[in-house]
Amino acid sequence: SMQCFPSLVLALSSLLGALALLQLSLYLRAPSRYGKHEERPCRARGRGLPARCAWFLQELPSFLVPALLLALRSPPRLEPLGCRLLCCLFCWHYFYRTFIYPFFTRGRPFPLQLLFFGTLFCIYNGFLQGYYLIYCAEYPNNWCTDIRFTSGLLLFLLGMGINIHSDLLLRQLRKPGEVTYKIPQGGLFTYVSGANYFGEIVEWFGFAIATWSLPAFAFAFFTLCCIGPRAYHHHRYYLKTFTDYPKSRKALIPFVF
């Protein structure tokens, strides 16, 4: 059975923070070339995988790796209740992203290179978060009533709700078989162009507060640096493409940015 090595947790969390800064430097000025920012449809180049298949394969390790770590732990170390709930929150998100979201998405084919790196990241982060919670985390028995846990849980649930609702609104913009882009309407899209990204960022910062751990904060920071710039580029795309795009909308944070 595995043991907890705090130095490993520190090293992996620090590397995740460094990867976040690398993401920010790479994609702050120019967006990652997929979806609406793809210069040429990857179907024509023969290097894309159908969106449903790609999302399923990419997100699956984030669900399976913690589940495998839990299975390898003997006896299970998911006490107290707070620790058990935190691990379930992480797996709950990725259950949705793996087994529900991909089968409703109507996106364009996904570039294989991005799929490869996305899958590697999900293996890496799934291991880091799962390893910490299952083998290293120490929480008092009353952690479920701690203000950090309760406020973080509320933020997590709020963010996940915004994320799922925004995904639903985006799907409704397209009829089956369509790959054209339209102006998102309703929900938080009334205020920001990247409502789905805003929801996910809120979700993982909520998880970090509830977990109160370096790995979770490193992951929340990575999420901000990874999809924050993408929301900004989406915003610029909409303003450039649609002359009637609402000028009052912000890119990511309502009333601010």
mmCIF file of C-alpha atoms in Angstrom:
data_model
loop_
_atom_site.group_PDB
_atom_site.id
_atom_site.type_symbol
_atom_site.label_atom_id
_atom_site.label_comp_id
_atom_site.label_asym_id
_atom_site.label_seq_id
_atom_site.Cartn_x
_atom_site.Cartn_y
_atom_site.Cartn_z
ATOM 1 C CA SER A 1 0.000 0.000 0.000
ATOM 2 C CA MET A 2 1.119 3.557 -0.727
ATOM 3 C CA GLN A 3 2.302 5.958 1.935
ATOM 4 C CA CYS A 4 2.028 9.716 2.179
ATOM 5 C CA PHE A 5 5.134 11.620 1.076
ATOM 6 C CA PRO A 6 4.630 15.343 1.806
ATOM 7 C CA SER A 7 7.649 16.226 -0.318
ATOM 8 C CA LEU A 8 5.974 14.566 -3.336
ATOM 9 C CA VAL A 9 2.776 16.561 -2.747
ATOM 10 C CA LEU A 10 4.813 19.777 -2.515
ATOM 11 C CA ALA A 11 6.810 18.999 -5.668
ATOM 12 C CA LEU A 12 3.760 18.055 -7.757
ATOM 13 C CA SER A 13 1.791 21.074 -6.528
ATOM 14 C CA SER A 14 4.690 23.422 -7.304
ATOM 15 C CA LEU A 15 5.025 21.945 -10.779
ATOM 16 C CA LEU A 16 1.289 22.456 -11.320
ATOM 17 C CA GLY A 17 1.693 26.120 -10.353
ATOM 18 C CA ALA A 18 4.591 26.463 -12.803
ATOM 19 C CA LEU A 19 2.486 24.843 -15.549
ATOM 20 C CA ALA A 20 -0.244 27.386 -14.793
ATOM 21 C CA LEU A 21 2.162 30.270 -15.401
ATOM 22 C CA LEU A 22 3.385 28.575 -18.589
ATOM 23 C CA GLN A 23 -0.220 28.288 -19.822
ATOM 24 C CA LEU A 24 -0.771 31.952 -19.065
ATOM 25 C CA SER A 25 2.342 33.029 -20.979
ATOM 26 C CA LEU A 26 1.506 30.828 -23.983
ATOM 27 C CA TYR A 27 -2.140 31.726 -24.442
ATOM 28 C CA LEU A 28 -2.602 35.229 -23.038
ATOM 29 C CA ARG A 29 -1.871 36.896 -26.376
ATOM 30 C CA ALA A 30 -3.100 34.208 -28.782
ATOM 31 C CA PRO A 31 -5.719 31.501 -28.109
ATOM 32 C CA SER A 32 -5.194 27.764 -28.302
ATOM 33 C CA ARG A 33 -6.178 26.724 -31.831
ATOM 34 C CA TYR A 34 -9.301 24.664 -31.451
ATOM 35 C CA GLY A 35 -13.036 25.287 -31.530
ATOM 36 C CA LYS A 36 -13.944 28.765 -32.738
ATOM 37 C CA HIS A 37 -10.246 29.704 -32.840
ATOM 38 C CA GLU A 38 -9.307 26.862 -35.211
ATOM 39 C CA GLU A 39 -7.856 28.401 -38.371
ATOM 40 C CA ARG A 40 -8.780 25.419 -40.529
ATOM 41 C CA PRO A 41 -11.271 22.694 -39.580
ATOM 42 C CA CYS A 42 -9.225 19.778 -38.221
ATOM 43 C CA ARG A 43 -11.591 17.358 -39.945
ATOM 44 C CA ALA A 44 -10.149 18.521 -43.249
ATOM 45 C CA ARG A 45 -6.622 17.830 -42.021
ATOM 46 C CA GLY A 46 -7.541 14.407 -40.736
ATOM 47 C CA ARG A 47 -6.074 15.059 -37.290
ATOM 48 C CA GLY A 48 -9.205 15.570 -35.242
ATOM 49 C CA LEU A 49 -11.250 13.219 -33.120
ATOM 50 C CA PRO A 50 -15.042 13.652 -32.772
ATOM 51 C CA ALA A 51 -15.728 15.994 -29.865
ATOM 52 C CA ARG A 52 -17.781 13.480 -27.860
ATOM 53 C CA CYS A 53 -15.096 10.812 -28.039
ATOM 54 C CA ALA A 54 -12.298 13.287 -27.334
ATOM 55 C CA TRP A 55 -13.924 14.781 -24.234
ATOM 56 C CA PHE A 56 -14.698 11.315 -22.865
ATOM 57 C CA LEU A 57 -11.124 10.067 -23.330
ATOM 58 C CA GLN A 58 -9.562 13.256 -21.978
ATOM 59 C CA GLU A 59 -11.637 13.561 -18.802
ATOM 60 C CA LEU A 60 -11.804 9.846 -17.928
ATOM 61 C CA PRO A 61 -8.431 9.682 -16.062
ATOM 62 C CA SER A 62 -9.545 12.392 -13.617
ATOM 63 C CA PHE A 63 -12.315 10.047 -12.515
ATOM 64 C CA LEU A 64 -10.496 6.717 -12.796
ATOM 65 C CA VAL A 65 -7.155 7.635 -11.180
ATOM 66 C CA PRO A 66 -8.622 8.718 -7.786
ATOM 67 C CA ALA A 67 -10.935 5.684 -7.908
ATOM 68 C CA LEU A 68 -7.906 3.435 -8.503
ATOM 69 C CA LEU A 69 -5.961 5.086 -5.670
ATOM 70 C CA LEU A 70 -8.919 4.512 -3.378
ATOM 71 C CA ALA A 71 -9.114 0.855 -4.406
ATOM 72 C CA LEU A 72 -5.398 0.417 -3.700
ATOM 73 C CA ARG A 73 -5.713 1.867 -0.209
ATOM 74 C CA SER A 74 -6.086 -0.832 2.420
ATOM 75 C CA PRO A 75 -7.726 -0.115 4.757
ATOM 76 C CA PRO A 76 -9.580 2.886 3.252
ATOM 77 C CA ARG A 77 -8.497 6.225 4.696
ATOM 78 C CA LEU A 78 -11.525 8.366 4.013
ATOM 79 C CA GLU A 79 -12.247 9.428 7.557
ATOM 80 C CA PRO A 80 -13.514 11.732 8.827
ATOM 81 C CA LEU A 81 -16.624 12.611 6.851
ATOM 82 C CA GLY A 82 -15.095 15.855 5.576
ATOM 83 C CA CYS A 83 -12.319 14.019 3.764
ATOM 84 C CA ARG A 84 -14.775 11.554 2.258
ATOM 85 C CA LEU A 85 -17.003 14.362 0.989
ATOM 86 C CA LEU A 86 -14.091 16.275 -0.545
ATOM 87 C CA CYS A 87 -12.945 13.254 -2.520
ATOM 88 C CA CYS A 88 -16.532 12.702 -3.666
ATOM 89 C CA LEU A 89 -16.802 16.328 -4.872
ATOM 90 C CA PHE A 90 -13.773 15.927 -7.134
ATOM 91 C CA CYS A 91 -15.026 12.618 -8.529
ATOM 92 C CA TRP A 92 -18.569 13.998 -8.896
ATOM 93 C CA HIS A 93 -17.342 16.797 -11.166
ATOM 94 C CA TYR A 94 -15.397 14.398 -13.348
ATOM 95 C CA PHE A 95 -18.202 11.851 -13.428
ATOM 96 C CA TYR A 96 -20.281 14.583 -15.046
ATOM 97 C CA ARG A 97 -17.456 15.659 -17.376
ATOM 98 C CA THR A 98 -16.710 12.054 -18.403
ATOM 99 C CA PHE A 99 -20.025 10.239 -18.549
ATOM 100 C CA ILE A 100 -22.620 12.985 -19.120
ATOM 101 C CA TYR A 101 -21.162 16.124 -20.747
ATOM 102 C CA PRO A 102 -19.450 14.416 -23.744
ATOM 103 C CA PHE A 103 -22.643 12.714 -24.893
ATOM 104 C CA PHE A 104 -24.494 16.029 -25.219
ATOM 105 C CA THR A 105 -21.727 18.210 -26.643
ATOM 106 C CA ARG A 106 -21.991 19.365 -30.253
ATOM 107 C CA GLY A 107 -18.497 20.779 -30.714
ATOM 108 C CA ARG A 108 -16.156 20.544 -33.658
ATOM 109 C CA PRO A 109 -13.569 17.744 -33.992
ATOM 110 C CA PHE A 110 -10.854 17.995 -31.351
ATOM 111 C CA PRO A 111 -7.140 18.221 -32.336
ATOM 112 C CA LEU A 112 -5.211 15.096 -31.338
ATOM 113 C CA GLN A 113 -2.287 17.084 -29.943
ATOM 114 C CA LEU A 114 -4.516 18.929 -27.489
ATOM 115 C CA LEU A 115 -6.270 15.678 -26.604
ATOM 116 C CA PHE A 116 -2.900 14.086 -25.779
ATOM 117 C CA PHE A 117 -1.768 16.921 -23.490
ATOM 118 C CA GLY A 118 -5.226 17.239 -21.931
ATOM 119 C CA THR A 119 -5.251 13.531 -21.086
ATOM 120 C CA LEU A 120 -1.749 13.757 -19.570
ATOM 121 C CA PHE A 121 -2.899 16.651 -17.417
ATOM 122 C CA CYS A 122 -5.982 14.765 -16.209
ATOM 123 C CA ILE A 123 -3.796 11.783 -15.229
ATOM 124 C CA TYR A 124 -1.378 14.109 -13.423
ATOM 125 C CA ASN A 125 -3.986 16.175 -11.606
ATOM 126 C CA GLY A 126 -6.202 13.169 -10.873
ATOM 127 C CA PHE A 127 -3.231 11.524 -9.180
ATOM 128 C CA LEU A 128 -2.220 14.651 -7.244
ATOM 129 C CA GLN A 129 -5.692 15.454 -5.882
ATOM 130 C CA GLY A 130 -6.589 11.819 -5.217
ATOM 131 C CA TYR A 131 -3.237 10.956 -3.635
ATOM 132 C CA TYR A 132 -3.430 13.943 -1.289
ATOM 133 C CA LEU A 133 -7.029 13.341 -0.185
ATOM 134 C CA ILE A 134 -6.774 9.564 0.163
ATOM 135 C CA TYR A 135 -3.258 9.193 1.595
ATOM 136 C CA CYS A 136 -2.202 12.527 3.103
ATOM 137 C CA ALA A 137 -5.085 14.773 4.137
ATOM 138 C CA GLU A 138 -5.670 15.287 7.857
ATOM 139 C CA TYR A 139 -8.949 16.899 8.878
ATOM 140 C CA PRO A 140 -10.527 17.279 12.321
ATOM 141 C CA ASN A 141 -13.749 15.382 12.973
ATOM 142 C CA ASN A 142 -15.743 18.617 12.876
ATOM 143 C CA TRP A 143 -14.320 19.787 9.508
ATOM 144 C CA CYS A 144 -17.823 19.628 7.965
ATOM 145 C CA THR A 145 -18.885 22.530 10.200
ATOM 146 C CA ASP A 146 -15.735 24.608 9.618
ATOM 147 C CA ILE A 147 -16.382 27.904 7.782
ATOM 148 C CA ARG A 148 -13.769 26.969 5.169
ATOM 149 C CA PHE A 149 -15.549 23.735 4.322
ATOM 150 C CA THR A 150 -19.070 25.165 4.304
ATOM 151 C CA SER A 151 -18.215 28.316 2.315
ATOM 152 C CA GLY A 152 -16.041 26.343 -0.087
ATOM 153 C CA LEU A 153 -18.772 23.753 -0.601
ATOM 154 C CA LEU A 154 -21.320 26.481 -1.376
ATOM 155 C CA LEU A 155 -18.933 28.062 -3.901
ATOM 156 C CA PHE A 156 -18.257 24.672 -5.470
ATOM 157 C CA LEU A 157 -21.966 23.929 -5.882
ATOM 158 C CA LEU A 158 -22.672 27.435 -7.198
ATOM 159 C CA GLY A 159 -19.829 27.180 -9.717
ATOM 160 C CA MET A 160 -20.855 23.729 -10.878
ATOM 161 C CA GLY A 161 -24.450 24.896 -11.298
ATOM 162 C CA ILE A 162 -23.328 27.889 -13.393
ATOM 163 C CA ASN A 163 -21.019 25.663 -15.453
ATOM 164 C CA ILE A 164 -23.669 23.019 -16.214
ATOM 165 C CA HIS A 165 -26.378 25.601 -16.943
ATOM 166 C CA SER A 166 -24.050 27.550 -19.248
ATOM 167 C CA ASP A 167 -23.095 24.354 -21.103
ATOM 168 C CA LEU A 168 -26.803 23.678 -21.609
ATOM 169 C CA LEU A 169 -27.374 27.166 -23.034
ATOM 170 C CA LEU A 170 -24.427 26.750 -25.416
ATOM 171 C CA ARG A 171 -25.734 23.378 -26.651
ATOM 172 C CA GLN A 172 -29.147 24.880 -27.343
ATOM 173 C CA LEU A 173 -27.558 27.370 -29.756
ATOM 174 C CA ARG A 174 -26.937 24.549 -32.239
ATOM 175 C CA LYS A 175 -29.197 22.127 -33.985
ATOM 176 C CA PRO A 176 -27.857 18.555 -34.412
ATOM 177 C CA GLY A 177 -25.103 18.569 -37.018
ATOM 178 C CA GLU A 178 -24.466 22.317 -36.864
ATOM 179 C CA VAL A 179 -20.955 23.637 -36.153
ATOM 180 C CA THR A 180 -21.587 27.366 -36.625
ATOM 181 C CA TYR A 181 -21.207 29.796 -33.733
ATOM 182 C CA LYS A 182 -23.945 32.093 -32.456
ATOM 183 C CA ILE A 183 -24.281 34.650 -29.670
ATOM 184 C CA PRO A 184 -24.944 32.912 -26.314
ATOM 185 C CA GLN A 185 -28.033 34.204 -24.528
ATOM 186 C CA GLY A 186 -29.533 33.819 -21.061
ATOM 187 C CA GLY A 187 -28.190 32.918 -17.644
ATOM 188 C CA LEU A 188 -24.845 34.449 -16.744
ATOM 189 C CA PHE A 189 -24.170 34.985 -20.475
ATOM 190 C CA THR A 190 -26.234 38.146 -19.997
ATOM 191 C CA TYR A 191 -23.209 39.591 -18.198
ATOM 192 C CA VAL A 192 -20.124 37.679 -19.395
ATOM 193 C CA SER A 193 -18.939 35.967 -22.579
ATOM 194 C CA GLY A 194 -17.272 33.118 -20.687
ATOM 195 C CA ALA A 195 -20.073 32.132 -18.299
ATOM 196 C CA ASN A 196 -19.179 28.426 -18.483
ATOM 197 C CA TYR A 197 -15.528 29.215 -17.726
ATOM 198 C CA PHE A 198 -16.470 31.557 -14.879
ATOM 199 C CA GLY A 199 -18.542 28.756 -13.333
ATOM 200 C CA GLU A 200 -15.671 26.283 -13.502
ATOM 201 C CA ILE A 201 -13.197 28.744 -11.984
ATOM 202 C CA VAL A 202 -15.600 29.477 -9.099
ATOM 203 C CA GLU A 203 -16.117 25.732 -8.682
ATOM 204 C CA TRP A 204 -12.441 24.893 -8.260
ATOM 205 C CA PHE A 205 -11.668 27.842 -6.004
ATOM 206 C CA GLY A 206 -14.578 26.650 -3.872
ATOM 207 C CA PHE A 207 -13.037 23.190 -3.827
ATOM 208 C CA ALA A 208 -9.672 24.685 -2.839
ATOM 209 C CA ILE A 209 -11.225 26.597 0.076
ATOM 210 C CA ALA A 210 -13.170 23.525 1.234
ATOM 211 C CA THR A 211 -10.048 21.351 0.974
ATOM 212 C CA TRP A 212 -7.674 24.044 2.276
ATOM 213 C CA SER A 213 -4.740 22.311 0.647
ATOM 214 C CA LEU A 214 -1.840 23.255 -1.599
ATOM 215 C CA PRO A 215 -2.769 20.748 -4.371
ATOM 216 C CA ALA A 216 -6.319 22.115 -4.626
ATOM 217 C CA PHE A 217 -5.203 25.757 -4.672
ATOM 218 C CA ALA A 218 -2.586 24.903 -7.325
ATOM 219 C CA PHE A 219 -5.322 23.302 -9.434
ATOM 220 C CA ALA A 220 -7.650 26.306 -8.998
ATOM 221 C CA PHE A 221 -4.805 28.612 -10.034
ATOM 222 C CA PHE A 222 -4.102 26.403 -13.067
ATOM 223 C CA THR A 223 -7.791 26.509 -14.035
ATOM 224 C CA LEU A 224 -7.788 30.318 -13.832
ATOM 225 C CA CYS A 225 -4.618 30.602 -15.948
ATOM 226 C CA CYS A 226 -5.831 28.029 -18.480
ATOM 227 C CA ILE A 227 -9.429 28.994 -19.205
ATOM 228 C CA GLY A 228 -9.360 32.625 -18.063
ATOM 229 C CA PRO A 229 -7.433 33.716 -21.179
ATOM 230 C CA ARG A 230 -9.712 31.552 -23.327
ATOM 231 C CA ALA A 231 -12.753 33.443 -22.020
ATOM 232 C CA TYR A 232 -10.981 36.685 -22.953
ATOM 233 C CA HIS A 233 -10.288 35.441 -26.492
ATOM 234 C CA HIS A 234 -13.872 34.204 -26.838
ATOM 235 C CA HIS A 235 -15.022 37.701 -25.865
ATOM 236 C CA ARG A 236 -12.818 39.302 -28.510
ATOM 237 C CA TYR A 237 -14.031 36.769 -31.094
ATOM 238 C CA TYR A 238 -17.675 37.598 -30.406
ATOM 239 C CA LEU A 239 -17.057 41.349 -30.580
ATOM 240 C CA LYS A 240 -15.194 40.943 -33.871
ATOM 241 C CA THR A 241 -17.642 38.496 -35.467
ATOM 242 C CA PHE A 242 -21.027 39.873 -34.409
ATOM 243 C CA THR A 243 -21.769 43.572 -34.943
ATOM 244 C CA ASP A 244 -24.799 43.290 -32.643
ATOM 245 C CA TYR A 245 -22.885 41.685 -29.781
ATOM 246 C CA PRO A 246 -23.881 43.316 -26.446
ATOM 247 C CA LYS A 247 -21.210 45.890 -25.616
ATOM 248 C CA SER A 248 -22.063 45.768 -21.899
ATOM 249 C CA ARG A 249 -20.846 42.167 -21.511
ATOM 250 C CA LYS A 250 -17.531 41.517 -19.835
ATOM 251 C CA ALA A 251 -15.145 38.719 -20.769
ATOM 252 C CA LEU A 252 -15.069 36.675 -17.574
ATOM 253 C CA ILE A 253 -16.025 38.436 -14.328
ATOM 254 C CA PRO A 254 -19.393 40.259 -14.221
ATOM 255 C CA PHE A 255 -19.084 44.056 -14.022
ATOM 256 C CA VAL A 256 -15.283 43.895 -13.770
ATOM 257 C CA PHE A 257 -13.425 42.177 -16.633
#
